[in-house]
Amino acid sequence: LILYINDKIDREELIQSKQCEKPTDSNIESLNLSPEIERAIEQNDCMFKLKLALYDEQNNLRNMFILPIMVNDINDQRPQFKSSVLRVDISENLQTRTFFPLESPIDSDSVKYSIQNCTLLNNINTLAYNGLFEVSYNRENKNLQFISNKPLDYETKSEYELEMACFDGENE
């Protein structure tokens, strides 16, 4: 049996529109599959069932099969912030290494292809502020923090513009 796909299958779109489901014990057991295939299905988070009907020459139904189709994730989504500008207001009398929580970016790919790290980009501004600021991203709890490493002096400079990027292994 050869199955041809006429168009791109977008796993994230299937999940969002509820056209695929996370395999559960009940919907796997009903398929009467081998243990090896059951384990492969359990590791996937997008499965839909394809019904295949076989007819004879008189157009009588001879057999019906239900094929589980597992859609594996690829790294096709970029991490994105809800807003293109994040603003952090910092008092000039803070201690060294003060942490400020930021809204984390969203990456709709599976955990395997989720955000790996975030960093301040080396542009003309960040080179001048080298070591003054940094960002930290915790993959386990998906917390993003902006870190002010040194006390700020508002008489010297009252506003900083920094660029940040988050990476998921392939996309930025």
PDB file of C-alpha atoms in Angstrom:
ATOM      1  CA  LEU A   1       0.000   0.000   0.000  1.00  0.00           C
ATOM      2  CA  ILE A   2       1.375   3.402  -0.959  1.00  0.00           C
ATOM      3  CA  LEU A   3      -0.144   6.540   0.500  1.00  0.00           C
ATOM      4  CA  TYR A   4       0.453   9.790  -1.380  1.00  0.00           C
ATOM      5  CA  ILE A   5       0.213  13.171   0.314  1.00  0.00           C
ATOM      6  CA  ASN A   6      -0.889  15.997  -1.973  1.00  0.00           C
ATOM      7  CA  ASP A   7      -0.063  18.891   0.339  1.00  0.00           C
ATOM      8  CA  LYS A   8       2.038  19.782   3.363  1.00  0.00           C
ATOM      9  CA  ILE A   9       0.697  18.467   6.671  1.00  0.00           C
ATOM     10  CA  ASP A  10       1.028  21.075   9.402  1.00  0.00           C
ATOM     11  CA  ARG A  11       1.064  19.295  12.770  1.00  0.00           C
ATOM     12  CA  GLU A  12       0.497  22.478  14.765  1.00  0.00           C
ATOM     13  CA  GLU A  13      -2.531  23.360  12.621  1.00  0.00           C
ATOM     14  CA  LEU A  14      -3.966  19.856  13.061  1.00  0.00           C
ATOM     15  CA  ILE A  15      -3.589  20.088  16.832  1.00  0.00           C
ATOM     16  CA  GLN A  16      -5.082  23.586  17.011  1.00  0.00           C
ATOM     17  CA  SER A  17      -8.104  22.581  14.905  1.00  0.00           C
ATOM     18  CA  LYS A  18      -8.466  19.355  16.934  1.00  0.00           C
ATOM     19  CA  GLN A  19      -8.159  17.202  13.812  1.00  0.00           C
ATOM     20  CA  CYS A  20      -5.597  15.009  15.490  1.00  0.00           C
ATOM     21  CA  GLU A  21      -5.369  13.717  19.010  1.00  0.00           C
ATOM     22  CA  LYS A  22      -2.788  12.612  21.484  1.00  0.00           C
ATOM     23  CA  PRO A  23      -2.842   8.836  21.512  1.00  0.00           C
ATOM     24  CA  THR A  24      -4.423   7.350  24.625  1.00  0.00           C
ATOM     25  CA  ASP A  25      -4.525   3.779  25.888  1.00  0.00           C
ATOM     26  CA  SER A  26      -8.156   3.401  24.843  1.00  0.00           C
ATOM     27  CA  ASN A  27      -7.765   4.614  21.265  1.00  0.00           C
ATOM     28  CA  ILE A  28      -4.543   2.634  20.806  1.00  0.00           C
ATOM     29  CA  GLU A  29      -5.932  -0.645  22.202  1.00  0.00           C
ATOM     30  CA  SER A  30      -8.910  -0.476  19.832  1.00  0.00           C
ATOM     31  CA  LEU A  31      -6.493  -0.698  16.866  1.00  0.00           C
ATOM     32  CA  ASN A  32      -5.027  -4.105  17.867  1.00  0.00           C
ATOM     33  CA  LEU A  33      -1.433  -3.127  17.110  1.00  0.00           C
ATOM     34  CA  SER A  34       1.850  -4.774  17.971  1.00  0.00           C
ATOM     35  CA  PRO A  35       3.549  -3.576  21.196  1.00  0.00           C
ATOM     36  CA  GLU A  36       6.364  -1.954  19.162  1.00  0.00           C
ATOM     37  CA  ILE A  37       3.936   0.147  17.156  1.00  0.00           C
ATOM     38  CA  GLU A  38       1.955   1.019  20.307  1.00  0.00           C
ATOM     39  CA  ARG A  39       5.137   2.391  21.933  1.00  0.00           C
ATOM     40  CA  ALA A  40       5.917   4.477  18.834  1.00  0.00           C
ATOM     41  CA  ILE A  41       2.394   5.901  18.877  1.00  0.00           C
ATOM     42  CA  GLU A  42       2.569   6.730  22.592  1.00  0.00           C
ATOM     43  CA  GLN A  43       5.671   8.880  21.958  1.00  0.00           C
ATOM     44  CA  ASN A  44       3.792  10.993  19.426  1.00  0.00           C
ATOM     45  CA  ASP A  45       1.343  13.789  20.207  1.00  0.00           C
ATOM     46  CA  CYS A  46      -0.541  13.983  16.923  1.00  0.00           C
ATOM     47  CA  MET A  47      -2.388  10.994  15.538  1.00  0.00           C
ATOM     48  CA  PHE A  48      -5.422  10.712  13.335  1.00  0.00           C
ATOM     49  CA  LYS A  49      -7.157   7.636  11.971  1.00  0.00           C
ATOM     50  CA  LEU A  50      -7.469   7.015   8.260  1.00  0.00           C
ATOM     51  CA  LYS A  51     -10.274   4.668   7.248  1.00  0.00           C
ATOM     52  CA  LEU A  52      -9.405   2.498   4.271  1.00  0.00           C
ATOM     53  CA  ALA A  53     -12.189   0.576   2.541  1.00  0.00           C
ATOM     54  CA  LEU A  54     -11.601  -2.205   0.031  1.00  0.00           C
ATOM     55  CA  TYR A  55     -14.350  -2.985  -2.484  1.00  0.00           C
ATOM     56  CA  ASP A  56     -14.761  -5.817  -4.958  1.00  0.00           C
ATOM     57  CA  GLU A  57     -15.639  -5.447  -8.662  1.00  0.00           C
ATOM     58  CA  GLN A  58     -19.371  -5.187  -7.848  1.00  0.00           C
ATOM     59  CA  ASN A  59     -18.661  -2.287  -5.480  1.00  0.00           C
ATOM     60  CA  ASN A  60     -19.396  -4.406  -2.399  1.00  0.00           C
ATOM     61  CA  LEU A  61     -17.409  -3.593   0.715  1.00  0.00           C
ATOM     62  CA  ARG A  62     -14.926  -6.429   1.235  1.00  0.00           C
ATOM     63  CA  ASN A  63     -12.877  -5.104   4.109  1.00  0.00           C
ATOM     64  CA  MET A  64     -12.392  -1.986   6.236  1.00  0.00           C
ATOM     65  CA  PHE A  65      -9.119  -0.980   7.836  1.00  0.00           C
ATOM     66  CA  ILE A  66      -8.350   1.810  10.279  1.00  0.00           C
ATOM     67  CA  LEU A  67      -4.810   3.089   9.867  1.00  0.00           C
ATOM     68  CA  PRO A  68      -3.253   5.265  12.559  1.00  0.00           C
ATOM     69  CA  ILE A  69      -1.387   8.155  10.953  1.00  0.00           C
ATOM     70  CA  MET A  70       1.226   9.707  13.209  1.00  0.00           C
ATOM     71  CA  VAL A  71       2.363  13.204  12.305  1.00  0.00           C
ATOM     72  CA  ASN A  72       5.878  13.802  13.582  1.00  0.00           C
ATOM     73  CA  ASP A  73       6.984  17.293  14.395  1.00  0.00           C
ATOM     74  CA  ILE A  74       9.660  19.093  12.455  1.00  0.00           C
ATOM     75  CA  ASN A  75      11.355  22.276  13.541  1.00  0.00           C
ATOM     76  CA  ASP A  76       9.295  24.637  11.381  1.00  0.00           C
ATOM     77  CA  GLN A  77       8.082  27.248  13.865  1.00  0.00           C
ATOM     78  CA  ARG A  78      10.144  30.226  15.032  1.00  0.00           C
ATOM     79  CA  PRO A  79      10.111  31.424  18.618  1.00  0.00           C
ATOM     80  CA  GLN A  80       7.987  34.570  18.741  1.00  0.00           C
ATOM     81  CA  PHE A  81       7.224  37.174  21.357  1.00  0.00           C
ATOM     82  CA  LYS A  82       3.691  38.546  21.639  1.00  0.00           C
ATOM     83  CA  SER A  83       5.152  42.024  21.276  1.00  0.00           C
ATOM     84  CA  SER A  84       8.167  43.149  19.274  1.00  0.00           C
ATOM     85  CA  VAL A  85       9.208  45.494  22.102  1.00  0.00           C
ATOM     86  CA  LEU A  86       9.745  44.453  25.720  1.00  0.00           C
ATOM     87  CA  ARG A  87      10.194  47.247  28.209  1.00  0.00           C
ATOM     88  CA  VAL A  88      11.952  46.840  31.544  1.00  0.00           C
ATOM     89  CA  ASP A  89      11.963  49.730  34.016  1.00  0.00           C
ATOM     90  CA  ILE A  90      14.974  49.550  36.314  1.00  0.00           C
ATOM     91  CA  SER A  91      15.700  51.686  39.342  1.00  0.00           C
ATOM     92  CA  GLU A  92      19.251  53.057  39.519  1.00  0.00           C
ATOM     93  CA  ASN A  93      19.726  51.931  43.146  1.00  0.00           C
ATOM     94  CA  LEU A  94      19.460  48.193  42.554  1.00  0.00           C
ATOM     95  CA  GLN A  95      21.910  45.594  43.738  1.00  0.00           C
ATOM     96  CA  THR A  96      24.347  43.847  41.445  1.00  0.00           C
ATOM     97  CA  ARG A  97      22.771  40.930  39.474  1.00  0.00           C
ATOM     98  CA  THR A  98      19.132  41.899  39.764  1.00  0.00           C
ATOM     99  CA  PHE A  99      16.699  39.653  37.881  1.00  0.00           C
ATOM    100  CA  PHE A 100      13.589  40.872  36.046  1.00  0.00           C
ATOM    101  CA  PRO A 101      11.065  38.325  34.735  1.00  0.00           C
ATOM    102  CA  LEU A 102      10.092  38.759  31.079  1.00  0.00           C
ATOM    103  CA  GLU A 103       7.266  37.258  29.102  1.00  0.00           C
ATOM    104  CA  SER A 104       8.697  34.169  27.442  1.00  0.00           C
ATOM    105  CA  PRO A 105       8.488  33.714  23.695  1.00  0.00           C
ATOM    106  CA  ILE A 106       6.210  31.074  22.231  1.00  0.00           C
ATOM    107  CA  ASP A 107       7.378  28.209  20.032  1.00  0.00           C
ATOM    108  CA  SER A 108       4.532  25.951  18.926  1.00  0.00           C
ATOM    109  CA  ASP A 109       6.839  23.109  17.910  1.00  0.00           C
ATOM    110  CA  SER A 110       6.982  20.038  20.117  1.00  0.00           C
ATOM    111  CA  VAL A 111       9.247  19.930  23.174  1.00  0.00           C
ATOM    112  CA  LYS A 112      11.987  18.297  21.094  1.00  0.00           C
ATOM    113  CA  TYR A 113      12.221  21.462  18.969  1.00  0.00           C
ATOM    114  CA  SER A 114      11.361  24.033  21.592  1.00  0.00           C
ATOM    115  CA  ILE A 115      13.428  27.055  22.579  1.00  0.00           C
ATOM    116  CA  GLN A 116      17.008  26.199  23.535  1.00  0.00           C
ATOM    117  CA  ASN A 117      18.272  29.583  24.696  1.00  0.00           C
ATOM    118  CA  CYS A 118      17.886  33.337  24.433  1.00  0.00           C
ATOM    119  CA  THR A 119      20.658  35.878  24.112  1.00  0.00           C
ATOM    120  CA  LEU A 120      21.315  39.557  23.621  1.00  0.00           C
ATOM    121  CA  LEU A 121      22.540  40.184  20.096  1.00  0.00           C
ATOM    122  CA  ASN A 122      25.933  41.741  19.443  1.00  0.00           C
ATOM    123  CA  ASN A 123      25.001  44.913  17.668  1.00  0.00           C
ATOM    124  CA  ILE A 124      26.469  48.374  18.024  1.00  0.00           C
ATOM    125  CA  ASN A 125      24.494  49.063  21.230  1.00  0.00           C
ATOM    126  CA  THR A 126      25.109  45.810  23.063  1.00  0.00           C
ATOM    127  CA  LEU A 127      28.846  46.008  22.407  1.00  0.00           C
ATOM    128  CA  ALA A 128      28.901  49.252  24.386  1.00  0.00           C
ATOM    129  CA  TYR A 129      26.926  47.615  27.210  1.00  0.00           C
ATOM    130  CA  ASN A 130      29.025  44.457  27.259  1.00  0.00           C
ATOM    131  CA  GLY A 131      28.599  42.772  30.618  1.00  0.00           C
ATOM    132  CA  LEU A 132      26.037  45.289  31.900  1.00  0.00           C
ATOM    133  CA  PHE A 133      23.010  43.167  30.901  1.00  0.00           C
ATOM    134  CA  GLU A 134      22.259  39.569  30.029  1.00  0.00           C
ATOM    135  CA  VAL A 135      19.273  37.272  29.626  1.00  0.00           C
ATOM    136  CA  SER A 136      18.681  33.829  31.036  1.00  0.00           C
ATOM    137  CA  TYR A 137      16.217  31.233  29.727  1.00  0.00           C
ATOM    138  CA  ASN A 138      15.289  28.128  31.728  1.00  0.00           C
ATOM    139  CA  ARG A 139      14.127  25.365  29.357  1.00  0.00           C
ATOM    140  CA  GLU A 140      12.454  23.330  32.094  1.00  0.00           C
ATOM    141  CA  ASN A 141      10.076  25.993  33.393  1.00  0.00           C
ATOM    142  CA  LYS A 142      10.296  28.262  30.309  1.00  0.00           C
ATOM    143  CA  ASN A 143      11.157  31.313  32.395  1.00  0.00           C
ATOM    144  CA  LEU A 144      12.933  34.179  30.691  1.00  0.00           C
ATOM    145  CA  GLN A 145      14.757  36.704  32.842  1.00  0.00           C
ATOM    146  CA  PHE A 146      16.532  39.951  32.079  1.00  0.00           C
ATOM    147  CA  ILE A 147      19.561  40.492  34.326  1.00  0.00           C
ATOM    148  CA  SER A 148      21.123  43.807  35.262  1.00  0.00           C
ATOM    149  CA  ASN A 149      24.665  42.895  36.297  1.00  0.00           C
ATOM    150  CA  LYS A 150      25.759  46.274  37.650  1.00  0.00           C
ATOM    151  CA  PRO A 151      24.102  49.301  39.249  1.00  0.00           C
ATOM    152  CA  LEU A 152      22.940  51.881  36.699  1.00  0.00           C
ATOM    153  CA  ASP A 153      23.716  55.581  36.734  1.00  0.00           C
ATOM    154  CA  TYR A 154      20.854  57.587  35.175  1.00  0.00           C
ATOM    155  CA  GLU A 155      22.929  60.756  35.010  1.00  0.00           C
ATOM    156  CA  THR A 156      25.245  58.944  32.574  1.00  0.00           C
ATOM    157  CA  LYS A 157      22.551  57.113  30.562  1.00  0.00           C
ATOM    158  CA  SER A 158      18.818  56.909  31.232  1.00  0.00           C
ATOM    159  CA  GLU A 159      17.680  54.521  28.492  1.00  0.00           C
ATOM    160  CA  TYR A 160      19.150  51.457  26.773  1.00  0.00           C
ATOM    161  CA  GLU A 161      17.965  49.727  23.616  1.00  0.00           C
ATOM    162  CA  LEU A 162      18.917  46.081  23.324  1.00  0.00           C
ATOM    163  CA  GLU A 163      18.076  43.363  20.833  1.00  0.00           C
ATOM    164  CA  MET A 164      17.346  39.841  21.947  1.00  0.00           C
ATOM    165  CA  ALA A 165      16.854  36.609  20.017  1.00  0.00           C
ATOM    166  CA  CYS A 166      15.695  33.187  21.075  1.00  0.00           C
ATOM    167  CA  PHE A 167      16.845  30.047  19.305  1.00  0.00           C
ATOM    168  CA  ASP A 168      15.249  26.621  18.977  1.00  0.00           C
ATOM    169  CA  GLY A 169      18.192  24.896  17.370  1.00  0.00           C
ATOM    170  CA  GLU A 170      17.454  25.953  13.777  1.00  0.00           C
ATOM    171  CA  ASN A 171      15.180  28.968  13.770  1.00  0.00           C
ATOM    172  CA  GLU A 172      15.752  32.371  15.354  1.00  0.00           C
TER     173      GLU A 172
END
